[in-house]
Amino acid sequence: MKLEALLERYEEVYGRILRLSGNTEPELMAPEPQRRLVMVMDSLGLSKLPEGRLSLLAIGYTNAYIENNIERGVSFYLLAFAPQALTNFDENWQPLPATWSNVVDRACWAYPELSDLLRRVQGALPQISLADLEAELGAPLSLIDAAGPSDQRYISLERLQALRSQVASADLPGLVRRFLYHVLRLSELFSGDSYTRVDAVPCTKFNVERVKEYVMPNLKLAWLGGSEKVFERIEL
């Protein structure tokens, strides 16, 4: 099914752009094994999404990032689905506006082993500056993220669990924020008010509008319907 047809048929549609190596449909909405939540756009955001490369720039990807992925054999796909079309849609799957409150609530549900820690630092998270964290770490979070767990500054789920009892209470919010950056992909684009940050999008010359974000579980694509979902390659 094409996106236009899905948007015309259903009032409530959500979607996201996926990175994929190879041509087979992925199992999950996001491939990272520790990532239990994803961000999606709503019908309005999908309807305003430009075509081709501009769609990637509109959600915050840089040309350098796009080219780096292409060189590594990565392709980009658009996924969209309508909850009304799914007979097995669980209420816990419902996308919620990506405010700090909703993200923490969903994270407590998705990572019950972290719920006490997340609640403990919840109030401090919106005040944390990623630039300040990078100054403390001595490197951009994006470079640490690219290196992955081999970089000791990368905060995976296991590393967060191991370090949470070893750091001072004042350092816990920053540790959790780094986990959210690396594992849940809450990057510079995340504002916490349910809209992407325009000032962090590198393509303002294309008159990019703020895109409303929603948080939901990282579901299997097989659960999102067969003929009633969109999964198509973005031609660059």
CSV table of C-alpha atoms in Angstrom, one decimal, residues 46 112 158 222:
chain,number,residue,atom,x,y,z
A,46,LEU,CA,3.8,12.0,7.3
A,112,PRO,CA,11.0,-2.2,34.5
A,158,GLU,CA,24.3,-3.3,31.1
A,222,ALA,CA,4.6,-8.5,11.6
